Coordinates of C-alpha atoms and ligand atoms in Angstrom, one line a residue:
M270 CA -15.0 8.7 -44.9
K271 CA -11.8 10.8 -44.9
V272 CA -13.1 12.8 -41.9
H273 CA -13.7 9.6 -40.0
L274 CA -10.2 8.4 -40.7
I275 CA -8.8 11.7 -39.5
I276 CA -10.8 11.6 -36.3
L277 CA -9.8 8.0 -35.7
L278 CA -6.1 8.9 -36.3
F279 CA -6.4 11.9 -33.9
F280 CA -7.8 9.7 -31.1
S281 CA -5.3 6.9 -31.5
L282 CA -2.6 9.6 -31.4
C283 CA -4.1 11.0 -28.2
I284 CA -4.3 7.6 -26.6
W285 CA -0.8 6.8 -27.7
T286 CA 0.7 10.0 -26.4
Q287 CA -1.2 9.6 -23.2
D288 CA 0.3 6.2 -22.8
A289 CA 3.8 7.5 -23.5
A290 CA 3.5 10.4 -21.2
Y291 CA 2.3 9.0 -17.9
L292 CA 4.6 6.2 -17.0
P293 CA 7.8 7.5 -15.4
S294 CA 10.7 5.3 -16.6
I295 CA 12.3 3.2 -13.9
Y296 CA 15.4 2.8 -16.1
G297 CA 18.2 5.1 -14.9
M298 CA 16.0 6.0 -11.9
Q299 CA 18.1 6.1 -8.7
G300 CA 17.3 5.7 -5.0
L301 CA 18.9 8.5 -3.0
R302 CA 19.3 8.7 0.8
I303 CA 19.6 12.3 1.9
S304 CA 20.7 13.7 5.2
C305 CA 20.0 17.2 6.1
D306 CA 21.8 19.1 8.8
T307 CA 19.5 22.1 9.1
E308 CA 15.8 22.8 9.0
L309 CA 16.4 25.0 6.0
Q310 CA 17.9 22.1 4.1
L311 CA 15.1 19.9 5.1
K312 CA 12.6 22.5 3.8
Y313 CA 14.6 22.7 0.6
V314 CA 14.3 18.9 -0.1
R315 CA 10.6 18.9 0.9
N316 CA 9.9 21.4 -1.8
Y317 CA 10.2 18.5 -4.3
E318 CA 7.4 16.6 -2.6
G319 CA 4.7 15.8 -5.2
S320 CA 7.0 17.0 -8.1
L321 CA 7.0 14.9 -11.2
G322 CA 9.8 12.3 -11.3
F323 CA 10.2 12.4 -7.5
D324 CA 8.8 9.5 -5.5
F325 CA 9.4 10.0 -1.8
I326 CA 9.7 6.9 0.3
K327 CA 10.3 8.6 3.6
I328 CA 10.6 12.1 4.8
P329 CA 11.1 12.0 8.6
R330 CA 10.5 15.2 10.4
V331 CA 13.7 15.0 12.4
L332 CA 17.0 15.9 11.0
Q333 CA 18.8 12.8 12.4
K334 CA 17.0 10.4 10.1
P335 CA 17.6 10.3 6.3
I336 CA 15.1 11.0 3.6
E337 CA 14.7 8.4 0.9
V338 CA 13.5 9.3 -2.6
L339 CA 13.5 7.7 -6.0
V340 CA 14.4 10.1 -8.8
V341 CA 13.9 9.6 -12.5
A342 CA 17.0 9.7 -14.8
E343 CA 16.1 13.1 -16.4
K344 CA 15.9 14.9 -13.1
L345 CA 18.9 13.3 -11.4
Q346 CA 21.8 15.5 -12.3
L347 CA 20.1 18.8 -11.7
F348 CA 18.7 17.5 -8.4
K349 CA 22.1 16.2 -7.2
N350 CA 23.8 19.5 -8.2
N351 CA 21.2 21.4 -6.3
L352 CA 21.7 19.3 -3.2
I353 CA 25.5 19.9 -3.4
A354 CA 24.9 23.6 -3.9
N355 CA 22.9 23.6 -0.7
G356 CA 25.5 21.7 1.2
I357 CA 23.2 18.7 1.5
N358 CA 24.7 15.2 1.8
Y359 CA 23.3 12.2 -0.1
E360 CA 24.2 8.7 -1.0
V361 CA 22.9 6.5 -3.8
F362 CA 21.3 3.5 -2.3
L363 CA 20.0 2.1 -5.5
E364 CA 22.1 2.6 -8.6
D365 CA 19.5 1.8 -11.2
V366 CA 15.9 1.0 -10.0
G367 CA 15.1 -0.4 -13.5
A368 CA 18.0 -2.9 -13.5
H369 CA 17.2 -4.0 -10.0
I370 CA 13.5 -4.5 -10.8
D371 CA 14.2 -6.3 -14.0
K372 CA 16.3 -8.8 -12.1
Q373 CA 13.7 -9.4 -9.4
F374 CA 10.9 -9.6 -12.0
A375 CA 12.7 -12.2 -14.0
L376 CA 13.3 -14.3 -10.9
E377 CA 9.7 -13.9 -9.9
Y378 CA 8.5 -15.3 -13.2
D379 CA 11.1 -18.1 -13.1
E380 CA 9.6 -19.1 -9.9
R381 CA 6.2 -19.4 -11.5
I382 CA 7.6 -22.1 -13.7
V383 CA 8.7 -24.2 -10.7
N384 CA 5.3 -23.8 -9.1
P385 CA 3.3 -25.9 -11.5
K386 CA 0.5 -26.6 -9.0
N387 CA 0.1 -22.9 -8.5
E388 CA 0.4 -23.2 -4.7
I389 CA -0.6 -19.9 -3.2
L390 CA 2.2 -17.9 -1.6
K391 CA 5.0 -19.7 -3.4
T392 CA 5.1 -16.7 -5.6
F393 CA 3.3 -13.4 -5.7
P394 CA -0.1 -14.4 -7.1
L395 CA -1.9 -12.7 -10.0
Y396 CA -5.2 -11.2 -9.0
N397 CA -7.3 -14.0 -10.5
E398 CA -5.2 -16.5 -8.6
I399 CA -6.1 -14.6 -5.4
T400 CA -9.7 -14.7 -6.2
L401 CA -9.7 -18.4 -7.1
Y402 CA -7.8 -19.2 -4.0
L403 CA -10.2 -17.4 -1.7
E404 CA -13.1 -19.1 -3.5
S405 CA -11.5 -22.5 -3.0
L406 CA -11.1 -21.7 0.7
Q407 CA -14.7 -20.8 0.9
N408 CA -15.6 -24.3 -0.5
S409 CA -13.3 -26.1 1.9
H410 CA -14.0 -24.1 5.0
S411 CA -17.6 -23.0 4.5
D412 CA -18.3 -23.2 8.2
I413 CA -16.1 -20.3 9.1
L414 CA -15.1 -18.4 5.9
Q415 CA -17.2 -16.6 3.3
T416 CA -16.1 -14.5 0.4
F417 CA -17.8 -11.2 -0.4
T418 CA -17.1 -8.3 -2.8
I419 CA -17.1 -4.7 -1.7
G420 CA -17.6 -3.4 -5.2
K421 CA -15.8 -3.2 -8.6
S422 CA -12.6 -1.6 -9.6
F423 CA -12.3 1.0 -12.4
E424 CA -11.5 -1.8 -14.8
N425 CA -14.4 -3.8 -13.5
R426 CA -12.7 -6.4 -11.4
D427 CA -14.5 -7.6 -8.3
I428 CA -12.8 -6.4 -5.2
I429 CA -12.9 -9.5 -3.1
G430 CA -12.7 -10.0 0.6
V431 CA -13.3 -12.8 3.2
K432 CA -15.2 -12.8 6.4
I433 CA -14.0 -15.2 9.0
S434 CA -16.6 -15.9 11.6
S435 CA -17.9 -18.6 13.8
G436 CA -21.4 -17.3 13.4
G437 CA -23.7 -15.1 15.4
S438 CA -24.3 -11.4 14.7
G439 CA -23.2 -8.0 15.9
K440 CA -19.8 -9.3 17.2
P441 CA -17.0 -6.7 17.4
A442 CA -14.8 -7.0 14.3
L443 CA -11.3 -6.5 13.0
F444 CA -10.9 -5.2 9.5
I445 CA -7.7 -5.6 7.4
D446 CA -7.0 -4.5 3.9
A447 CA -3.8 -4.6 1.7
G448 CA -2.6 -3.6 -1.7
I449 CA -4.1 -0.1 -1.8
H450 CA -0.8 0.8 -3.5
A451 CA -0.2 -1.5 -6.5
R452 CA 3.5 -2.1 -6.3
E453 CA 3.6 -3.1 -2.6
W454 CA 3.3 -6.8 -3.4
I455 CA 4.3 -8.1 0.0
A456 CA 1.1 -6.5 1.4
P457 CA -1.5 -8.7 -0.3
T458 CA 0.6 -11.9 0.4
T459 CA 0.7 -11.0 4.1
A460 CA -3.0 -10.6 4.1
I461 CA -3.5 -13.9 2.3
Y462 CA -1.1 -15.6 4.7
A463 CA -3.4 -14.4 7.6
I464 CA -6.5 -15.7 5.8
K465 CA -4.8 -19.1 5.2
Q466 CA -3.8 -19.4 8.8
L467 CA -7.2 -18.5 10.1
A468 CA -9.0 -20.8 7.8
E469 CA -6.7 -23.8 8.0
N470 CA -5.4 -23.8 11.6
A471 CA -8.1 -25.0 13.9
S472 CA -5.7 -23.9 16.8
N473 CA -6.4 -20.3 15.8
S474 CA -10.1 -20.7 16.0
Y475 CA -10.1 -19.2 19.5
I476 CA -9.3 -15.9 17.8
F477 CA -12.7 -15.7 16.2
D478 CA -14.9 -17.3 18.8
N479 CA -15.9 -13.8 20.0
I480 CA -15.0 -11.6 17.0
D481 CA -15.4 -11.4 13.3
I482 CA -12.5 -10.7 11.0
Y483 CA -12.8 -9.1 7.5
I484 CA -9.9 -9.2 5.2
V485 CA -9.7 -7.5 1.7
P486 CA -6.3 -8.6 0.5
C487 CA -6.0 -6.5 -2.7
L488 CA -7.9 -3.3 -2.7
N489 CA -6.4 -2.0 -6.0
P490 CA -6.6 -5.0 -8.3
D491 CA -6.2 -2.9 -11.5
G492 CA -3.0 -1.4 -10.3
Y493 CA -1.8 -4.7 -9.0
E494 CA -2.4 -6.5 -12.3
F495 CA -0.7 -3.6 -14.1
T496 CA 2.5 -4.1 -12.0
H497 CA 2.5 -7.8 -12.9
R498 CA 2.2 -7.2 -16.6
N499 CA 5.8 -6.3 -17.3
S500 CA 8.8 -5.1 -15.3
A501 CA 8.5 -1.5 -16.7
N502 CA 5.2 -1.2 -14.8
R503 CA 6.5 -2.8 -11.6
M504 CA 6.7 0.6 -9.7
W505 CA 3.1 1.7 -10.4
R506 CA 1.4 2.9 -7.2
K507 CA -1.9 4.5 -8.1
T508 CA -5.2 3.2 -9.4
R509 CA -5.7 2.8 -13.1
S510 CA -8.6 5.2 -13.6
T511 CA -8.7 7.5 -16.6
K512 CA -10.5 10.8 -17.1
K513 CA -11.4 12.6 -20.2
F514 CA -8.8 15.2 -21.1
S515 CA -6.5 14.2 -18.4
P516 CA -3.0 13.4 -19.6
C517 CA -2.3 10.9 -16.9
V518 CA -3.7 7.7 -15.4
G519 CA -4.6 6.9 -11.9
V520 CA -5.1 8.4 -8.4
D521 CA -3.2 7.7 -5.2
A522 CA -6.0 5.9 -3.5
N523 CA -4.4 6.7 -0.1
R524 CA -4.8 10.4 -0.7
N525 CA -8.4 10.0 -1.9
F526 CA -10.3 9.5 1.4
D527 CA -12.6 12.3 2.5
F528 CA -11.0 13.5 5.7
E529 CA -8.9 16.7 5.5
W530 CA -8.6 15.8 1.8
M531 CA -5.9 17.6 -0.1
T532 CA -4.7 19.6 2.9
V533 CA -1.2 18.3 3.0
G534 CA 1.2 15.8 1.3
A535 CA -1.1 15.3 -1.7
S536 CA -1.0 16.7 -5.2
S537 CA -3.6 18.1 -7.5
N538 CA -1.5 17.3 -10.5
P539 CA -3.0 14.2 -12.2
C540 CA 0.5 13.1 -13.2
S541 CA 2.0 13.1 -9.7
E542 CA 2.5 9.9 -7.7
T543 CA 0.5 11.4 -4.9
Y544 CA -2.4 12.8 -7.0
A545 CA -5.4 13.0 -4.6
G546 CA -8.1 12.7 -7.4
V547 CA -10.6 15.3 -8.8
T548 CA -12.6 14.9 -5.6
A549 CA -12.4 12.8 -2.5
F550 CA -13.7 9.3 -3.2
S551 CA -13.4 9.8 -6.9
E552 CA -12.1 6.2 -7.1
P553 CA -14.5 3.2 -7.1
E554 CA -12.0 1.3 -5.0
T555 CA -11.9 3.9 -2.2
S556 CA -15.7 4.5 -2.2
A557 CA -16.3 0.8 -2.1
L558 CA -14.2 0.5 1.0
R559 CA -16.0 3.5 2.5
D560 CA -19.4 1.9 1.9
F561 CA -18.3 -1.4 3.2
L562 CA -16.8 0.0 6.4
L563 CA -19.9 2.2 7.0
S564 CA -22.2 -0.7 6.4
K565 CA -20.8 -2.6 9.3
N566 CA -22.7 -0.3 11.8
N567 CA -19.8 0.4 14.1
T568 CA -19.0 -3.2 14.8
I569 CA -15.5 -2.7 13.4
K570 CA -13.2 -1.7 16.3
V571 CA -9.7 -1.9 14.6
Y572 CA -8.7 -1.1 11.1
I573 CA -5.4 -2.2 9.7
T574 CA -4.0 -1.4 6.3
F575 CA -0.9 -3.1 5.0
H576 CA 1.7 -1.2 2.9
S577 CA 5.4 -1.6 2.3
Y578 CA 8.1 -0.8 3.0
G579 CA 9.8 0.7 6.0
N580 CA 9.1 -1.2 9.2
F581 CA 6.7 1.4 10.5
L582 CA 3.6 0.8 12.6
L583 CA 1.8 4.0 12.0
H584 CA -1.4 5.4 13.6
P585 CA -3.3 8.6 12.8
W586 CA -3.0 11.4 12.2
G587 CA -1.4 11.7 8.9
Y588 CA -2.7 15.2 8.2
T589 CA -1.4 16.9 11.3
E590 CA 1.4 16.6 13.8
E591 CA -1.1 16.8 16.6
L592 CA -1.9 13.5 18.2
P593 CA -5.4 11.9 18.5
T594 CA -6.8 11.9 22.0
N595 CA -6.6 8.1 22.2
E596 CA -2.9 8.1 21.3
P597 CA -2.0 6.3 24.6
T598 CA -4.2 3.3 23.6
L599 CA -3.0 3.4 20.0
R600 CA 0.6 3.2 21.2
C601 CA 0.0 0.6 23.9
V602 CA -1.7 -1.8 21.5
A603 CA 1.0 -1.2 18.9
D604 CA 3.7 -1.8 21.4
K605 CA 2.3 -5.1 22.3
A606 CA 1.9 -6.1 18.7
E607 CA 5.4 -5.0 17.8
N608 CA 6.8 -6.9 20.8
K609 CA 5.1 -10.1 19.8
L610 CA 6.0 -9.7 16.1
S611 CA 9.7 -9.1 16.9
Q612 CA 10.0 -12.3 18.8
K613 CA 9.6 -14.3 15.6
R614 CA 12.8 -13.3 13.9
G615 CA 13.9 -10.0 15.4
T616 CA 12.1 -7.6 13.0
H617 CA 11.5 -4.3 14.6
Y618 CA 9.0 -1.6 13.8
E619 CA 9.1 2.1 14.6
I620 CA 5.8 3.1 16.2
G621 CA 4.2 6.6 16.0
S622 CA 1.8 8.8 14.1
S623 CA 2.2 9.0 10.4
T624 CA 3.0 12.7 10.4
N625 CA 5.6 12.4 13.1
V626 CA 7.4 9.2 11.9
L627 CA 7.0 9.1 8.1
Y628 CA 5.6 12.3 6.6
A629 CA 2.4 14.3 6.6
A630 CA -0.1 13.1 4.0
A631 CA -3.8 13.8 4.2
G632 CA -6.6 11.7 2.7
G633 CA -5.3 8.3 3.9
S634 CA -7.6 5.4 4.7
D635 CA -6.4 5.2 8.3
D636 CA -7.2 8.8 9.1
W637 CA -10.6 8.4 7.5
A638 CA -11.3 5.2 9.4
M639 CA -10.7 6.8 12.8
G640 CA -11.8 10.4 12.0
V641 CA -15.0 9.7 10.1
A642 CA -16.0 6.0 10.3
G643 CA -15.6 6.1 14.1
I644 CA -13.3 3.1 14.2
E645 CA -11.5 3.1 17.6
L646 CA -8.0 2.2 16.4
A647 CA -6.5 2.5 12.9
Y648 CA -3.0 1.5 11.8
T649 CA -0.9 1.5 8.7
M650 CA 1.7 -1.2 8.7
E651 CA 4.7 -0.5 6.5
L652 CA 5.8 -4.1 6.1
P653 CA 9.5 -4.8 5.9
S654 CA 11.2 -5.7 2.7
Q655 CA 14.7 -5.0 3.9
R656 CA 17.1 -3.8 1.3
Y657 CA 14.9 -5.0 -1.5
G658 CA 12.5 -2.0 -1.6
F659 CA 9.2 -2.7 -3.2
A660 CA 10.6 -5.7 -5.0
A661 CA 10.8 -8.0 -2.0
P662 CA 11.8 -11.5 -3.2
R663 CA 9.4 -14.3 -2.9
S664 CA 11.5 -15.8 -0.1
E665 CA 10.1 -13.0 2.1
I666 CA 6.5 -14.0 1.6
I667 CA 6.3 -16.6 4.3
P668 CA 8.5 -15.0 7.0
V669 CA 6.8 -11.6 6.7
G670 CA 3.4 -13.4 6.7
Q671 CA 4.3 -15.3 9.8
E672 CA 5.7 -12.5 11.9
T673 CA 2.9 -10.2 10.9
F674 CA 0.3 -12.8 11.9
E675 CA 1.7 -12.5 15.4
A676 CA 0.7 -8.8 15.4
I677 CA -2.7 -9.5 13.9
K678 CA -3.4 -11.8 16.9
I679 CA -2.7 -9.0 19.3
F680 CA -5.0 -6.6 17.4
A681 CA -7.7 -9.4 17.4
K682 CA -7.2 -9.7 21.2
Y683 CA -7.9 -6.0 21.6
V684 CA -11.1 -6.3 19.6
E685 CA -12.1 -9.2 21.7
G686 CA -11.7 -7.1 24.9
V687 CA -14.0 -4.4 23.6
K688 CA -17.3 -5.2 25.1
Ligands
LIG891 N1 3.2 5.2 2.8 C1 1.9 5.5 3.1 C2 1.4 6.5 2.1 O1 2.1 7.3 1.6 C3 1.7 6.0 4.5 C4 0.3 6.4 4.9 C5 0.2 6.8 6.3 N2 -1.1 7.3 6.6 C6 -1.4 8.6 6.4 N3 -2.7 8.9 6.6 N4 -0.6 9.5 5.9 O2 0.2 6.5 1.7
LIG892 ZN1 1.8 2.3 0.3

């Protein structure tokens, strides 16, 4: 009896300490914008990539553009001192991430109260609201829209998607996913906006006369739900998988795809924000996506994945600075999409390969889609959320949805042209 009690106590202690250890606190965390004047300085800052307590938002390769990083309170002073010692300039663009997030979070949940009918896209929906909404669309638009699941998440949630099709088989297809990173809430809503438009607006039906469209709006439902639970979790990025004897939770799903896995910009430390997993496709969410894309027998011509934030329209490769051979086509289609999108309200995107524009990071879904699945064009769209960072206010849901839909139509046109 006594032994049992001790064992029980031991395990609850383990679980407790695990819980306490893995969640970097957002309180006192700051957002720093760093400008380097020399390659040496850039190299110095890059050394922090993947380090605990450092969450890099952007690390451009060129000196002229600033680096953005979120740094936990405990590491701030030393880091700032080191920057100064190396003659590197920085400014604080977010004084206290926690305070900022708390404010946004409270607002978000106030908005829920004024949304009694649970209208989709009035607020950032919970995962079960997304699922219910997509199922209701299937009922009301059964002629063109069907839901499907690509598999289950680690915590056993169905990863739901919709197929929008006017029928027939073997048509070329456009595939879109969103929410691979938990905290990037504007990504799932943008995908849902597109689904809503396609389902409800008959005037869009020309889009799918000749093509099929698949949209999986929330690829990492466990992480997404976790970020909704309370404001301290709002900045969670990874999946929510646990492993025996591992001190930390979750894998960066966008470092977990099996193409040049773990070669650059990914960490083997389970506690890092960019932890690539024990193996490629260790996560049920990424392997479900892999299986789904492969099951479509090369009908998918364009792959788009929504992230936030940054106003970047990125194409492969993310693992090397070399460009794919079809870079001219990637750029040309992206240019058209950006041009159309920007006409809506003047939002501009920077276009280029992930490595050259944002940072090098291997194991991303876009690289895998083009490099392994044989999909012609793959893009990562870092949606805008202006100065709000990840915590875009709900007032951005519709405008970002609308403008992004313009780009989606261009990608759909490209798919249609593939014969
Ligand atoms: N912000 C995204 C990430 O960190 C960018 C991914 C771009 N694609 C890539 N293969 N690196 O995951
Ligand atoms: Zn992301």
